[in-house]
Short mmCIF file of C-alpha atoms in Angstrom, two decimals:
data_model
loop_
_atom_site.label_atom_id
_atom_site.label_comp_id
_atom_site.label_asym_id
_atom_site.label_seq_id
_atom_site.Cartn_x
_atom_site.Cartn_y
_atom_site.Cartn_z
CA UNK Q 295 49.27 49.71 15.95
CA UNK Q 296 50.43 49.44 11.97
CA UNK Q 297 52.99 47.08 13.10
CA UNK Q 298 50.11 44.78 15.06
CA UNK Q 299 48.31 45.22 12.13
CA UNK Q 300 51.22 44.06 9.82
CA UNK Q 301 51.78 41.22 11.87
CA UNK Q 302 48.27 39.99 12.26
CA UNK Q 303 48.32 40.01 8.54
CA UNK Q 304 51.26 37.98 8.28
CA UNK Q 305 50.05 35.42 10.61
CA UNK Q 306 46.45 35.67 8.85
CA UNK Q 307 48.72 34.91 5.51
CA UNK Q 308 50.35 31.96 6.76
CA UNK Q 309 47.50 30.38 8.64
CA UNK Q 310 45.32 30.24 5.30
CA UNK Q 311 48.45 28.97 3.45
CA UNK Q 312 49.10 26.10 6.04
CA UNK Q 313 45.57 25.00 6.19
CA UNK Q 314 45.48 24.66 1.93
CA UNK Q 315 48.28 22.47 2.20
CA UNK Q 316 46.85 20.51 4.73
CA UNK Q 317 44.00 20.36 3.39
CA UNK Q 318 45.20 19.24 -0.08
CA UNK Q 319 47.28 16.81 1.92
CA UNK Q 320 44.47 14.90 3.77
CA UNK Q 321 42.46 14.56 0.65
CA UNK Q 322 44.72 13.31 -1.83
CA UNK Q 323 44.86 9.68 0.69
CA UNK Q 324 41.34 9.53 2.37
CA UNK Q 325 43.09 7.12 4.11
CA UNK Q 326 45.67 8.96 5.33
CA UNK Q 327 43.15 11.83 6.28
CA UNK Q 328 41.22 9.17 8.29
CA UNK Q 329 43.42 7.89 10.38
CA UNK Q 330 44.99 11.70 11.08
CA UNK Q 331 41.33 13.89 12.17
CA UNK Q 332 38.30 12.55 13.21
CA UNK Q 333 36.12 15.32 12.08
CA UNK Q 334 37.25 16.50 8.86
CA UNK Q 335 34.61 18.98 8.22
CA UNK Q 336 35.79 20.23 11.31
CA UNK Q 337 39.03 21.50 9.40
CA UNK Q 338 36.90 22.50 6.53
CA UNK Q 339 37.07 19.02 4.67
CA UNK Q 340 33.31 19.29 3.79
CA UNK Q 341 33.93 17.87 -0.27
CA UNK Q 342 35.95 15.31 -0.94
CA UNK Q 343 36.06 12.03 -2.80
CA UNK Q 344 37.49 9.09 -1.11
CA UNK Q 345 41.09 7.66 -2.61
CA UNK Q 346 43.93 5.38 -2.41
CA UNK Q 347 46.68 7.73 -3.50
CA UNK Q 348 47.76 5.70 -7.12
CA UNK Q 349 51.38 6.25 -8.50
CA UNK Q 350 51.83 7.47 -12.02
CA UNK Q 351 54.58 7.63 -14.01
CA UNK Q 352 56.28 11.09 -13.68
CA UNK Q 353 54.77 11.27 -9.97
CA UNK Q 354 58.46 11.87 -8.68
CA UNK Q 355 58.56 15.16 -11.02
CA UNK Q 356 55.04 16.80 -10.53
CA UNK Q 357 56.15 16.25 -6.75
CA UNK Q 358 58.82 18.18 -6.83
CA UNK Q 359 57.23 21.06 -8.94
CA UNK Q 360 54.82 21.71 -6.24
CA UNK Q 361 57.24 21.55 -3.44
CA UNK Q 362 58.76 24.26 -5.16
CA UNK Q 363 56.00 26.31 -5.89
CA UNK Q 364 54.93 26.04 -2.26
CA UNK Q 365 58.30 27.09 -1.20
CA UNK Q 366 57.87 30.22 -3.25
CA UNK Q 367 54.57 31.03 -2.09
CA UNK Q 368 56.21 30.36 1.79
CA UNK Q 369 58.54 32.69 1.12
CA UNK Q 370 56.27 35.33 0.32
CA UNK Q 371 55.09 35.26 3.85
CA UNK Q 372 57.34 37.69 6.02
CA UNK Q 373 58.65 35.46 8.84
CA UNK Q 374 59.76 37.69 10.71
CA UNK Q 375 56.01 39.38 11.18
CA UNK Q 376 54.76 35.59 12.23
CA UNK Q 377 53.85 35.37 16.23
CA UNK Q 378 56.25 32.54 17.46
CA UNK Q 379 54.11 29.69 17.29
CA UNK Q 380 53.29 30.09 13.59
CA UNK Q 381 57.19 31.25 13.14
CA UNK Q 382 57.71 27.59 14.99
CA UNK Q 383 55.36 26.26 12.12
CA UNK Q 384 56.59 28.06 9.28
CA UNK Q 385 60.20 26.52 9.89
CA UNK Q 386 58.94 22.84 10.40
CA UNK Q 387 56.52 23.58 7.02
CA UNK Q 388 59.34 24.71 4.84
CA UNK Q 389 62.11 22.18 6.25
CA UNK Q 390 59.33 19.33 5.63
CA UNK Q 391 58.90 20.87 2.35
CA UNK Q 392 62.89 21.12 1.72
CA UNK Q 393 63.56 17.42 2.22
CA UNK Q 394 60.46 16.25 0.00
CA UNK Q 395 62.05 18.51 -2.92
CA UNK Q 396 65.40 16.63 -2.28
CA UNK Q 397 64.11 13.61 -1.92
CA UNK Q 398 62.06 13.89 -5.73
CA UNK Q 399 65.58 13.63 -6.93
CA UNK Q 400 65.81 10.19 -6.21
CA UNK Q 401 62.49 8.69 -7.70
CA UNK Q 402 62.74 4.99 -6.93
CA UNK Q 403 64.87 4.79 -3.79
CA UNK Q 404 61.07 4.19 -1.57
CA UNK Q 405 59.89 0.62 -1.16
CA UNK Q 406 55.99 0.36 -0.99
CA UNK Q 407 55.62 -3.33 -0.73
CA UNK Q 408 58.95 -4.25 1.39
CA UNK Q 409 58.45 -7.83 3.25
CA UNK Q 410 58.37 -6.29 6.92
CA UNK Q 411 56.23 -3.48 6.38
CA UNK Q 412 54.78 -2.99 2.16
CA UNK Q 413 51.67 -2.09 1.79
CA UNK Q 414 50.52 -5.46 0.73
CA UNK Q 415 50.68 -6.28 4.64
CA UNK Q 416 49.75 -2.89 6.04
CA UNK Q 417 46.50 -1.76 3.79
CA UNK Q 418 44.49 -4.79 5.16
CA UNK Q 419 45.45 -3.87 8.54
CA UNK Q 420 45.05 -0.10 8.14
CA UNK Q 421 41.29 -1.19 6.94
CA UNK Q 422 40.49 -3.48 9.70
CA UNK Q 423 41.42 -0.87 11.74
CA UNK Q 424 39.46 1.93 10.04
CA UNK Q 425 37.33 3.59 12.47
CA UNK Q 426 33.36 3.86 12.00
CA UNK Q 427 31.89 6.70 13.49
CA UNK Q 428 29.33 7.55 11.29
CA UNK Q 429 27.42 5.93 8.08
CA UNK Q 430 29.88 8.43 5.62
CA UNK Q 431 33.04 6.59 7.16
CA UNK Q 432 31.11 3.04 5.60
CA UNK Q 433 30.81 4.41 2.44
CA UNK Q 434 34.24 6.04 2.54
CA UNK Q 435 35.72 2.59 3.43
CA UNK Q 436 33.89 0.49 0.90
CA UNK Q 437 34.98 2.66 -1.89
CA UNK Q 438 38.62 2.19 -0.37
CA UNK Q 439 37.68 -1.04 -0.95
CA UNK Q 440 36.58 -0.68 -4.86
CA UNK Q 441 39.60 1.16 -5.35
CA UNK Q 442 42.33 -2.01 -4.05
CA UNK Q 443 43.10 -3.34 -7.84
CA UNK Q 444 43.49 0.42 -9.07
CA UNK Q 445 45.75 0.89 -6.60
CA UNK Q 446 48.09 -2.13 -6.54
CA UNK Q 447 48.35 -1.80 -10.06
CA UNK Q 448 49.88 1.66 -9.56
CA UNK Q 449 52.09 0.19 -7.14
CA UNK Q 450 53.05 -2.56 -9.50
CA UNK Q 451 53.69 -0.11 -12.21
CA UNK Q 452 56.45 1.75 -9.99
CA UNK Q 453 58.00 -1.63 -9.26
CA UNK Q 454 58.41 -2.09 -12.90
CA UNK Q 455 59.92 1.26 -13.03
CA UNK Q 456 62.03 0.38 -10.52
CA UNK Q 457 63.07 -2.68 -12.18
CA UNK Q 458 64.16 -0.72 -15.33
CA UNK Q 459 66.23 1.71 -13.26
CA UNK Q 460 68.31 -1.31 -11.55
CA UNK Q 461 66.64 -0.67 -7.91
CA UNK Q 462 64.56 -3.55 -7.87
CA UNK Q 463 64.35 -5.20 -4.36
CA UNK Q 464 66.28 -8.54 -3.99
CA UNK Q 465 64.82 -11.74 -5.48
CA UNK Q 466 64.76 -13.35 -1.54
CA UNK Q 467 62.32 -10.15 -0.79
CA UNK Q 468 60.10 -10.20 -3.43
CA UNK Q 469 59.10 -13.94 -3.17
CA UNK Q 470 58.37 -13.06 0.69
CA UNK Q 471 55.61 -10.54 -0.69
CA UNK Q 472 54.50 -12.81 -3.22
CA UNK Q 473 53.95 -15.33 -0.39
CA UNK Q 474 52.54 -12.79 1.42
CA UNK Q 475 50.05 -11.89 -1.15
CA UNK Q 476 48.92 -15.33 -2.04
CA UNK Q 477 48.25 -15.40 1.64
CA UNK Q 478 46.39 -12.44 2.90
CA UNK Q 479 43.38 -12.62 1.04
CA UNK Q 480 42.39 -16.02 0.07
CA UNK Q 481 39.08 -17.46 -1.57
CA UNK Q 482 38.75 -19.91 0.84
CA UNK Q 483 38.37 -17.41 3.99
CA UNK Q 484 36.26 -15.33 2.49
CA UNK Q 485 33.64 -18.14 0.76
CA UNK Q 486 33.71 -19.29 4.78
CA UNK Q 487 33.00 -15.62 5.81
CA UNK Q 488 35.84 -16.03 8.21
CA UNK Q 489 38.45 -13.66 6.97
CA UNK Q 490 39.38 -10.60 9.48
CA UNK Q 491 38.41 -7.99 7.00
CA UNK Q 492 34.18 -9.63 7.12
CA UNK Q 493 34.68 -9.88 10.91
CA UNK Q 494 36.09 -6.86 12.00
CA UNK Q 495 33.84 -5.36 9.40
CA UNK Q 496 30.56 -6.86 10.96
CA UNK Q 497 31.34 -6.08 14.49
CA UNK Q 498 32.07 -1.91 13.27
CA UNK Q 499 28.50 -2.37 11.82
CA UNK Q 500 26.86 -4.02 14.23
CA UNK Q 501 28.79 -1.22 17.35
CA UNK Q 502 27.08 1.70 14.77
CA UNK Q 503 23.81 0.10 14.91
CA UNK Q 504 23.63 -0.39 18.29
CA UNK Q 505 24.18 3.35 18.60
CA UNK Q 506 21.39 3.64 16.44
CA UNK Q 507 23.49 5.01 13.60
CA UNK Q 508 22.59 2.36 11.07
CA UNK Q 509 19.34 0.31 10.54
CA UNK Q 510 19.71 -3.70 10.59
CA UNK Q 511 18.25 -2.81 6.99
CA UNK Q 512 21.34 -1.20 6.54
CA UNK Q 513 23.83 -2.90 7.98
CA UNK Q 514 22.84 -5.89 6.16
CA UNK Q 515 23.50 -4.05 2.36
CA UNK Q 516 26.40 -2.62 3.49
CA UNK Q 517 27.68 -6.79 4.48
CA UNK Q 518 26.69 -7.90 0.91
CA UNK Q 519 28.89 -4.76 -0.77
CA UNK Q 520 31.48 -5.93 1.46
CA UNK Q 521 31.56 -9.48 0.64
CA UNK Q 522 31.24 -8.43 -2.97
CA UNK Q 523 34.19 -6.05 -2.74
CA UNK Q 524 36.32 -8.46 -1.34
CA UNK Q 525 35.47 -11.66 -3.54
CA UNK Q 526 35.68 -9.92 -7.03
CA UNK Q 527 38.02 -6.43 -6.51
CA UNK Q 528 40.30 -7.19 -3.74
CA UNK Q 529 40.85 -10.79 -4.22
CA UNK Q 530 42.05 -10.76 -7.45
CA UNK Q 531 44.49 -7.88 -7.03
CA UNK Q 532 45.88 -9.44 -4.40
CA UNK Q 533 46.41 -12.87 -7.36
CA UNK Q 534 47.56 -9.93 -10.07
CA UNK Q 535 50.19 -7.98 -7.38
CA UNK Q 536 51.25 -11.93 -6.85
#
């Protein structure tokens, strides 16, 4: 029986510790945490403040200083006490943990806005295909939305950092994504009310009020804070990341 109860405690240990980091994980990106769990209050994501995840300078270091404090705290937990499946955890945890404290050595080696697959291409897909199931997923996506110049400007300031360092992507790349970004987002599309991110954005609306989730009241403010998202925030960072 003391061993059971040894063991249980171990496991008890380890199941709070992995649902922290998850936790931590899936709201430091709301949009990472949206397109991972459906319910997030189901996982005890009750509070949280929706955000694009915005470099810093000295990102690379802080990174690594909690990969090793969470490796410390791992290794508190007896694994040997763990039932198998949380044993099978523990070891994908700490290698996953391992190769993000290796990889902090080498600060500027990712490429965020690559031609075949930046961000500057992905994000407005990633948004068209953010799913609405409820009125808090709007608001969560249009303050995504107010968030766009924040966050390309973070992602500018690690290309300059880059730059300085000597890993600056080849001049042939980054006039595809400046091509790109002068063509994603234009003024044109969205003074016609044609671009994908006002359609696909109506038709979420309109599939949540015929649910009778949202009011037409409703869906027609949250249209107008779209449109005005997308003429005067995203837009323009699209013109500055150019």
């Amino acid at each position: 029986m003391a061993l059971l109860s040894h063991c249980t405690s171990a496991d008890r240990r380890f199941e709070q510790f992995a649902s922290r980091v998850f936790r931590e994980e899936m709201t430091a990106s709301t949009l990472n945490m949206h397109y991972t769990i459906a319910d997030p209050a189901a996982f005890g994501i009750t509070d949280y403040e929706p955000v694009l995840p915005l470099y810093t300078s000295g990102q690379s270091d802080a990174s690594g200083e909690r990969c090793s404090a969470l490796l410390r705290q791992l290794s508190c937990i007896a694994y040997d006490k763990l039932s198998p499946e949380n044993a099978f955890t523990y070891t994908l945890l700490r290698r996953s943990l391992e190769n993000d404290l290796a990889l902090a050595q080498f600060p500027y080696y990712n490429e965020p806005l690559s031609p075949s697959s930046g961000m500057q291409s992905q994000l407005p897909i990633l948004l068209a295909e953010y799913t609405f199931r409820s009125r808090r997923d709007v608001t969560d996506y249009l303050a995504l939305l107010d968030q766009v110049d924040d966050y390309f400007a973070s992602l500018l300031l690690y290309e300059q950092e880059k730059a300085a360092a000597g890993f600056l992507m080849p001049d042939v790349s980054l006039e595809k994504v400046r091509k790109q970004c002068d063509t994603i987002v234009t003024t044109q599309e969205l003074a016609q009310g044609t671009h994908f991110l006002q359609t696909t954005f109506e038709d979420r609306l309109v599939e949540l009020q015929a649910q009778g989730i949202l009011s037409a009241e409703v869906v027609s403010s949250f249209l107008k804070e779209n449109d005005r998202l997308l003429t005067p925030v995203v837009q323009p960072a699209y013109a500055t990341l150019s």
